[in-house]
Coordinates of C-alpha atoms and ligand atoms in Angstrom, one line a residue:
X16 CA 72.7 161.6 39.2
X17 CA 75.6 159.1 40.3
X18 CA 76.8 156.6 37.6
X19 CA 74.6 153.8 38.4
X20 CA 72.8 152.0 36.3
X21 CA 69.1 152.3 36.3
X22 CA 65.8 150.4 35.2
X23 CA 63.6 152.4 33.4
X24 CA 61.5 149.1 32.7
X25 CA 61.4 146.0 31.5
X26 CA 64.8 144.8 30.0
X27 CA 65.6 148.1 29.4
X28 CA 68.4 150.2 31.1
X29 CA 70.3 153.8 31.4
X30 CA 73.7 152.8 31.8
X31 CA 75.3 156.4 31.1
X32 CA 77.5 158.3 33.2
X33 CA 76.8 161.9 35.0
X34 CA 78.9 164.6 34.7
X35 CA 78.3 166.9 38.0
X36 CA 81.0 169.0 37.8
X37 CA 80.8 169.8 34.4
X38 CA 79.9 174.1 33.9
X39 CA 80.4 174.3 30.5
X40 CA 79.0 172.9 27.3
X41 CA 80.2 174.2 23.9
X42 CA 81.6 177.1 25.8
X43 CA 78.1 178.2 27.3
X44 CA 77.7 178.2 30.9
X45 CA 75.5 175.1 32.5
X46 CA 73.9 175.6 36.3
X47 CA 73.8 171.7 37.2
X48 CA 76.1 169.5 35.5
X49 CA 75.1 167.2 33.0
X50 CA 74.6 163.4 32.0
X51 CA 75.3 161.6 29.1
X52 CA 72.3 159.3 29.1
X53 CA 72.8 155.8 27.0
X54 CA 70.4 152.9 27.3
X55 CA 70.8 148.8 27.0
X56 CA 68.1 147.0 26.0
X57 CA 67.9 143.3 26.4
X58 CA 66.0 141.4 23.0
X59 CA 64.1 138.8 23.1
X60 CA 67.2 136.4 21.9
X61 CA 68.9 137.5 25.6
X62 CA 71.4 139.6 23.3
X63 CA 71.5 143.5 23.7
X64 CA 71.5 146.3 21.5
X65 CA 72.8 149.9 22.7
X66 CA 71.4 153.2 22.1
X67 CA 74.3 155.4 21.8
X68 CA 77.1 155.9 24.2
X69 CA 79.1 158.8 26.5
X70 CA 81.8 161.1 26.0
X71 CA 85.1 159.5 25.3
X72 CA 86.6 160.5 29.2
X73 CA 83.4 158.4 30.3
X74 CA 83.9 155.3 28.9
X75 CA 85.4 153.3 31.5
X76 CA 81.6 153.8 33.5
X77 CA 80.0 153.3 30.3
X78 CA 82.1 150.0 29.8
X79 CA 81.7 149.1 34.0
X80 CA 77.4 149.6 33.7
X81 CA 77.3 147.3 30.6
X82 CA 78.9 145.1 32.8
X83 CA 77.0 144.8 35.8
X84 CA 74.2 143.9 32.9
X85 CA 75.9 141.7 30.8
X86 CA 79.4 140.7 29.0
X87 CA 79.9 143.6 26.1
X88 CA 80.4 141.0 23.7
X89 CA 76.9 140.1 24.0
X90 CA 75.9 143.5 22.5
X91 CA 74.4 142.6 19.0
X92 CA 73.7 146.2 17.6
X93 CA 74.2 149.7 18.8
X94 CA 71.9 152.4 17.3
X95 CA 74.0 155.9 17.4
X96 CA 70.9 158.5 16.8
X97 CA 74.0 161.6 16.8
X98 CA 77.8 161.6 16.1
X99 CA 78.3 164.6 18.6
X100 CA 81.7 163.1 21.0
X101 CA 79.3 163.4 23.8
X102 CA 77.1 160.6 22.9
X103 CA 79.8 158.8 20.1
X104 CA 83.0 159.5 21.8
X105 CA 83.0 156.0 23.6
X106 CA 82.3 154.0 20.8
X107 CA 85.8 152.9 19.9
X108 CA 86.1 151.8 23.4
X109 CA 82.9 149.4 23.2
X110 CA 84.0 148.2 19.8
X111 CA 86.8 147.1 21.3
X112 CA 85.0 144.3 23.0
X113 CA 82.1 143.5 20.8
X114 CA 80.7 143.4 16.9
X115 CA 77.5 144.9 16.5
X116 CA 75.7 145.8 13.9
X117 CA 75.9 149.9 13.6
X118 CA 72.8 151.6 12.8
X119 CA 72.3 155.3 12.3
X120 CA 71.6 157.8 9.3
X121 CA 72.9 157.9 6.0
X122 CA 74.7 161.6 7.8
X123 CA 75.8 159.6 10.6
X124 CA 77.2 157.0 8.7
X125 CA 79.5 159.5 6.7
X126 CA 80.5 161.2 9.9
X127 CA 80.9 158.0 11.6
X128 CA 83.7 157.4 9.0
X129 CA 84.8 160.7 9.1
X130 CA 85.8 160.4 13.3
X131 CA 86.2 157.3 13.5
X132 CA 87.2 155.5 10.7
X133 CA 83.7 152.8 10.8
X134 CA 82.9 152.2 7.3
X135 CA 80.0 149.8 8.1
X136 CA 76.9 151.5 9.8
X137 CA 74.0 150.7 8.1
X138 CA 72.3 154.3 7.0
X139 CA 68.5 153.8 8.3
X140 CA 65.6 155.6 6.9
X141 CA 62.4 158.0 8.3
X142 CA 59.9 155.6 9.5
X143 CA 62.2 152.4 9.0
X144 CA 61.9 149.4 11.2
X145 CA 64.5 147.0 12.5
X146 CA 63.6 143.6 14.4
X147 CA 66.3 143.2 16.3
X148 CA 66.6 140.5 19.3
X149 CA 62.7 140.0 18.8
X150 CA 62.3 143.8 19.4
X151 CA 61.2 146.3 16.8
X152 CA 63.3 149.9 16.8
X153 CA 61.7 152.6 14.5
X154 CA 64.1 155.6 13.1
X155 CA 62.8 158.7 13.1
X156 CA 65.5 161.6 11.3
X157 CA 65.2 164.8 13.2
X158 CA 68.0 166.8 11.4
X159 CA 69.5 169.8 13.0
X160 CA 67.8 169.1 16.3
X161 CA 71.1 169.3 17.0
X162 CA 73.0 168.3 13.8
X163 CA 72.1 167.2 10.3
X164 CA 72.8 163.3 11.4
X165 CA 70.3 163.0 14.5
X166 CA 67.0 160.6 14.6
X167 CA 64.9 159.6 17.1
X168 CA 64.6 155.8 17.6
X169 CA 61.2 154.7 18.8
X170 CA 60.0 151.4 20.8
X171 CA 56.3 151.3 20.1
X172 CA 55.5 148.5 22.6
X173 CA 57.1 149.8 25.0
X174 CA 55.7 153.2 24.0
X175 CA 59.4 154.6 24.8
X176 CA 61.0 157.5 22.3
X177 CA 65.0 157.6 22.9
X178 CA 65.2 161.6 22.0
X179 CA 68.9 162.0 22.3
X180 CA 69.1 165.6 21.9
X181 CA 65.7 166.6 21.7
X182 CA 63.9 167.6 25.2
X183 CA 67.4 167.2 27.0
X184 CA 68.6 169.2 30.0
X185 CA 72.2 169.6 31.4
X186 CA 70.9 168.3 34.8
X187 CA 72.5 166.1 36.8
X188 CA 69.6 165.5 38.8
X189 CA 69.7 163.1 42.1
X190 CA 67.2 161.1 40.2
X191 CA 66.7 159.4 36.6
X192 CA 62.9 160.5 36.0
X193 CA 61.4 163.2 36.3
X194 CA 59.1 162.0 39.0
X195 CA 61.8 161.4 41.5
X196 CA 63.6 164.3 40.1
X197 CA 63.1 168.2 40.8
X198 CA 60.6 168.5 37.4
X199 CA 60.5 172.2 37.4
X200 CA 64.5 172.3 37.9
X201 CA 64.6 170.0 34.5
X202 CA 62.4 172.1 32.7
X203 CA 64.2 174.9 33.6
X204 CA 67.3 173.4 32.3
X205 CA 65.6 172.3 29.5
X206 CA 64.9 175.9 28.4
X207 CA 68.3 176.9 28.9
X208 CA 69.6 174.1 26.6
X209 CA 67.1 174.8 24.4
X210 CA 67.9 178.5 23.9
X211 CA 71.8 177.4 23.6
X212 CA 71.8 174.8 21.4
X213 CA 68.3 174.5 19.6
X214 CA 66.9 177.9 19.5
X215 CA 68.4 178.4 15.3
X216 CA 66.4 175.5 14.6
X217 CA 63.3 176.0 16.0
X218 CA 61.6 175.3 13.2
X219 CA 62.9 172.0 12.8
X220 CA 62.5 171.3 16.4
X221 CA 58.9 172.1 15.8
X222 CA 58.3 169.1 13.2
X223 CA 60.6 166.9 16.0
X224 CA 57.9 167.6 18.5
X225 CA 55.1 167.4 16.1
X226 CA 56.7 163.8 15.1
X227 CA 57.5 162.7 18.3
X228 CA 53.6 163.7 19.8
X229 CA 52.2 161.7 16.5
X230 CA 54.0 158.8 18.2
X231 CA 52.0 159.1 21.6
X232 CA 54.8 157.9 23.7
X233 CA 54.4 157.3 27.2
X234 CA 58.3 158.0 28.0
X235 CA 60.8 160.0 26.3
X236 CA 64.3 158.9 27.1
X237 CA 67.2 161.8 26.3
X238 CA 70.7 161.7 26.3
X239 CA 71.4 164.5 28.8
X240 CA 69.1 164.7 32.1
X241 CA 66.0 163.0 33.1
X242 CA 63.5 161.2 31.3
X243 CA 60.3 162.4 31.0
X244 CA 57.3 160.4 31.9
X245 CA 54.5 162.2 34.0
X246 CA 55.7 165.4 33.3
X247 CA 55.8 164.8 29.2
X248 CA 52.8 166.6 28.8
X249 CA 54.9 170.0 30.6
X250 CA 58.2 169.5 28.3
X251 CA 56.1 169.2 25.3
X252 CA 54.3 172.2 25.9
X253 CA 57.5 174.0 26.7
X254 CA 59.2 173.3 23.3
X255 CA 56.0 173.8 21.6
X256 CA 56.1 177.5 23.3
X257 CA 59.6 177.7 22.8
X258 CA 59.2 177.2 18.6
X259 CA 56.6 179.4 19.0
X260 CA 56.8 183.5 18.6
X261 CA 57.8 184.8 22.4
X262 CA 54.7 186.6 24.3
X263 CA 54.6 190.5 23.8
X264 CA 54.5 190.8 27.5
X265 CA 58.6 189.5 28.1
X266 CA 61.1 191.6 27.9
X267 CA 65.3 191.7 28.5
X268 CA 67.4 194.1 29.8
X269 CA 70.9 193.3 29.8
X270 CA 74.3 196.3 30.3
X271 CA 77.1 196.2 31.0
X272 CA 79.1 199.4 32.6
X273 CA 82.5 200.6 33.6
X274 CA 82.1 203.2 36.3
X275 CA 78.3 202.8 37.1
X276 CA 76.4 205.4 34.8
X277 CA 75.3 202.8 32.3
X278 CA 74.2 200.3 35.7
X279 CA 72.2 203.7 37.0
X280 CA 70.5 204.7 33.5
X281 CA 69.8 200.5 33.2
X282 CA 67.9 201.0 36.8
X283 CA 65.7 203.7 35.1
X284 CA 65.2 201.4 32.2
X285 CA 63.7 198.7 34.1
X286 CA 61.4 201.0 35.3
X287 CA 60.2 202.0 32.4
X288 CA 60.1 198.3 30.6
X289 CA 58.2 197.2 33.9
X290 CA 55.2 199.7 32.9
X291 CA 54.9 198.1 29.4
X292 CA 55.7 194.6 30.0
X293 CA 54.2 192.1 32.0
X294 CA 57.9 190.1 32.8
X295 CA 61.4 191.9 32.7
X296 CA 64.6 189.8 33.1
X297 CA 67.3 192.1 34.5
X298 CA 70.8 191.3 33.7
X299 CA 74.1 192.7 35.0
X300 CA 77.2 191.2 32.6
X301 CA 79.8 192.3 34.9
X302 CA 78.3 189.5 37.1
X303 CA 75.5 187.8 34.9
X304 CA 76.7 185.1 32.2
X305 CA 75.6 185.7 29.0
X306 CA 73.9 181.9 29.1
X307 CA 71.2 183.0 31.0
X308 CA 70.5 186.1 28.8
X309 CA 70.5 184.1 25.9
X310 CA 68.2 181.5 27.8
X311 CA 66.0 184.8 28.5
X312 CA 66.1 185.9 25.1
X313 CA 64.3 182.7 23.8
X314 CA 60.9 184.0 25.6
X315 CA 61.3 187.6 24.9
X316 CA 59.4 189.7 22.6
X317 CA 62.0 193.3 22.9
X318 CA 65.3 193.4 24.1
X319 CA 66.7 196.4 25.6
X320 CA 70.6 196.7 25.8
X321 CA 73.1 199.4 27.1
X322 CA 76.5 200.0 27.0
X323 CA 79.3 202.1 28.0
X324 CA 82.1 203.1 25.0
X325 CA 84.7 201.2 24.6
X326 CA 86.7 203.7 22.0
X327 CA 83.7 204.1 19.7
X328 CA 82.4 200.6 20.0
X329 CA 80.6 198.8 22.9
X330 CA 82.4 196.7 25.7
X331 CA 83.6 193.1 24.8
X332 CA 80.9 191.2 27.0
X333 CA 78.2 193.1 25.1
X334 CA 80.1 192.5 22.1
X335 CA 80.0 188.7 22.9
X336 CA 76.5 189.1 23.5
X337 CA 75.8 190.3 20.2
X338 CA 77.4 187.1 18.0
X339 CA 75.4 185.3 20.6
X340 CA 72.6 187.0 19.1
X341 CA 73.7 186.5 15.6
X342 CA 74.6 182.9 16.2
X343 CA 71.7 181.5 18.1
X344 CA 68.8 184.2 16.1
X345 CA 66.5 184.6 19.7
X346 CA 62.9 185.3 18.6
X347 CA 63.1 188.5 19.7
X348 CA 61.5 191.5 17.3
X349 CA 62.3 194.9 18.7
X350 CA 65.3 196.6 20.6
X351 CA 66.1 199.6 22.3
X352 CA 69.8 200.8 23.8
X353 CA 71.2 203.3 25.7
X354 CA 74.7 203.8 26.4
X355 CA 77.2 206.1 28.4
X356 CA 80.3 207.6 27.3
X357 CA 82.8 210.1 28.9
X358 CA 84.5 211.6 25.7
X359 CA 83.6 210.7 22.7
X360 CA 80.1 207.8 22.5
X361 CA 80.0 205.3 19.5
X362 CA 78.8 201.9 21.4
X363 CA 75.1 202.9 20.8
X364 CA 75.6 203.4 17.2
X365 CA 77.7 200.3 16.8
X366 CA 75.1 197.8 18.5
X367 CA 72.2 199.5 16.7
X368 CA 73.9 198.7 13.3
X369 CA 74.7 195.2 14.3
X370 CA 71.1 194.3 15.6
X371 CA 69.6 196.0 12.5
X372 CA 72.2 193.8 10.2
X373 CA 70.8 190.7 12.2
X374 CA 66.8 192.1 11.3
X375 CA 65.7 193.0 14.2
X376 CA 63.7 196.5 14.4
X377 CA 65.0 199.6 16.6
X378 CA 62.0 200.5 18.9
Ligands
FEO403 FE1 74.3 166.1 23.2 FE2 74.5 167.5 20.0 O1 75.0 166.5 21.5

């Protein structure tokens, strides 16, 4: 996606910026890039109100799309739906040339402080409405879907739900919606981002999607990737599968190995999980990244890991893998290892004590 700025309809505008190059996002490895997705919209009054903003090393295309739209100063009100530097780090460069009005929620507010020294947002409240330039902006809190501060802000007559977080992908697609867009690429993305950054919260990301699908919008506009309009019907049943338990037919396999006997005994493995489950995702962590095992793990019902010993304890990228596992909770019920060794074992031992300590069940 270059940084253009695009109509998504009337009087209403992504002016974000795209980050292409970008391959990592709080530390985890991303496929596409990303976008930081913020939208104008243009009240009835002919002032604007902006719905949050880019990452601080953005801000000079956040400040030139405004631009091609309208003078900043004309902004009237900005609506930050999530503190997080990728959608807030910008504001002190936009409050540099305007004074809006600074809505967001009663987290927000103290966080907006707390970064950025703005004592005067106005905390909003679930289901409050705001007229503002003739138009009428709903708040809907959706805390920890990504952080205790995020909302949702609805347009009802424009049916149109700006999501921030919620139903994002780190995509930057050729394309702002997902009809001109690769749509199974975005949902693929949205998956991983899911299992990276939602999946401890699916429960509240279950009563964000229940909430926004109460809403019936037409359009759901996030802050990373595209924007979901025909295909809404596909991400919402993907995050309604995604809070739900995983299938019993999908399985991972991940290992790691040092000389080859733990890659050899993983080969038998997979043989033996392909007989009892319908799906098996295979991965190597001497060449896989431990991303796309986590983004595995959020559809998987058993997870099967091997090891060689590392001096009684398993090898550091499995060992990475596990506060993965402890940090992101994948639905996951059951495990099984195996593990090599050449004088002395241990790793086995180790990883079954730690997957046991998280509550999941030895197979
Ligand atoms: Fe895209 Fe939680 O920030």
């Amino acid at each position: 996606m270059k940084n253009t700025v695009t109509r998504l309809s009337e009087g209403i505008w992504q002016v974000g910026a795209a980050d292409p190059d970008c391959t990592r996002f709080h530390g985890y490895y991303i496929h596409r890039g990303t976008t930081y997705n913020a939208y104008l919209v243009r009240g009835e009054n002919g002032k604007f109100t902006l719905i949050d903003t880019v990452r601080d090393s953005k801000a000079s295309e956040l400040i030139g799309n405004i631009a091609q739209i309208t003078p900043l100063s004309q902004i009237e009100a900005i609506i930050v739906n999530h503190t997080e530097p990728d959608h807030s780090g910008a504001l002190p460069v936009v409050l540099q040339n305007c004074s809006p009005r600074i809505y967001a929620t009663a987290a927000a507010a103290k966080l907006l402080k707390s970064q950025y020294g703005i004592e005067n947002a106005i905390s909003v409240k679930a289901g409050q409405t705001e007229t503002i330039g003739g138009r009428e902006f709903t708040f809907y809190p959706t805390p920890m879907v990504h952080w205790p501060d995020n909302m949702v802000t609805y347009l009802a007559k424009d049916k149109l739900l700006f999501s921030n977080d919620a139903f994002g992908q780190h995509y930057a697609a050729n394309a702002l919606l997902d009809v001109d867009a690769d749509y199974t690429v975005a949902l693929a993305e949205a998956r991983h981002y899911f299992a990276n950054i939602v999946m401890p919260f699916r429960a509240q990301a279950k009563n964000a999607v229940d909430a926004a699908l109460s809403l019936s919008p037409k359009t759901v506009a996030p802050s990373h990737g595209v924007v979901w309009t025909k295909h809404l019907p596909d991400i919402v049943k993907l995050y309604k599968e995604l809070c739900d338990k995983p299938s019993a037919s999908v399985c991972t396999l991940a290992f790691d190995s040092m000389w080859g006997g733990c890659a050899e005994e993983a080969a038998n493995k997979e043989k033996e999980l392909r007989e009892q489950f319908k799906e098996v995702h295979v991965f190597d962590l001497r060449k896989d990244h431990i991303s796309d095992v986590i983004d595995a793990l959020s559809i998987s019902a058993h997870l099967c890991l091997g090891s060689p010993t590392h001096y009684l304890h398993p090898t550091a990228r499995i060992a990475t893998l596990l506060a993965e596992i402890e940090t992101l909770k994948p639905p996951f019920t059951t495990f099984s290892l195996f593990g090599t060794f050449g004088w002395g074992g241990g790793a086995v031992k180790c990883m079954k004590e730690k997957l046991e300590a998280f509550g999941y069940t030895a197979q």
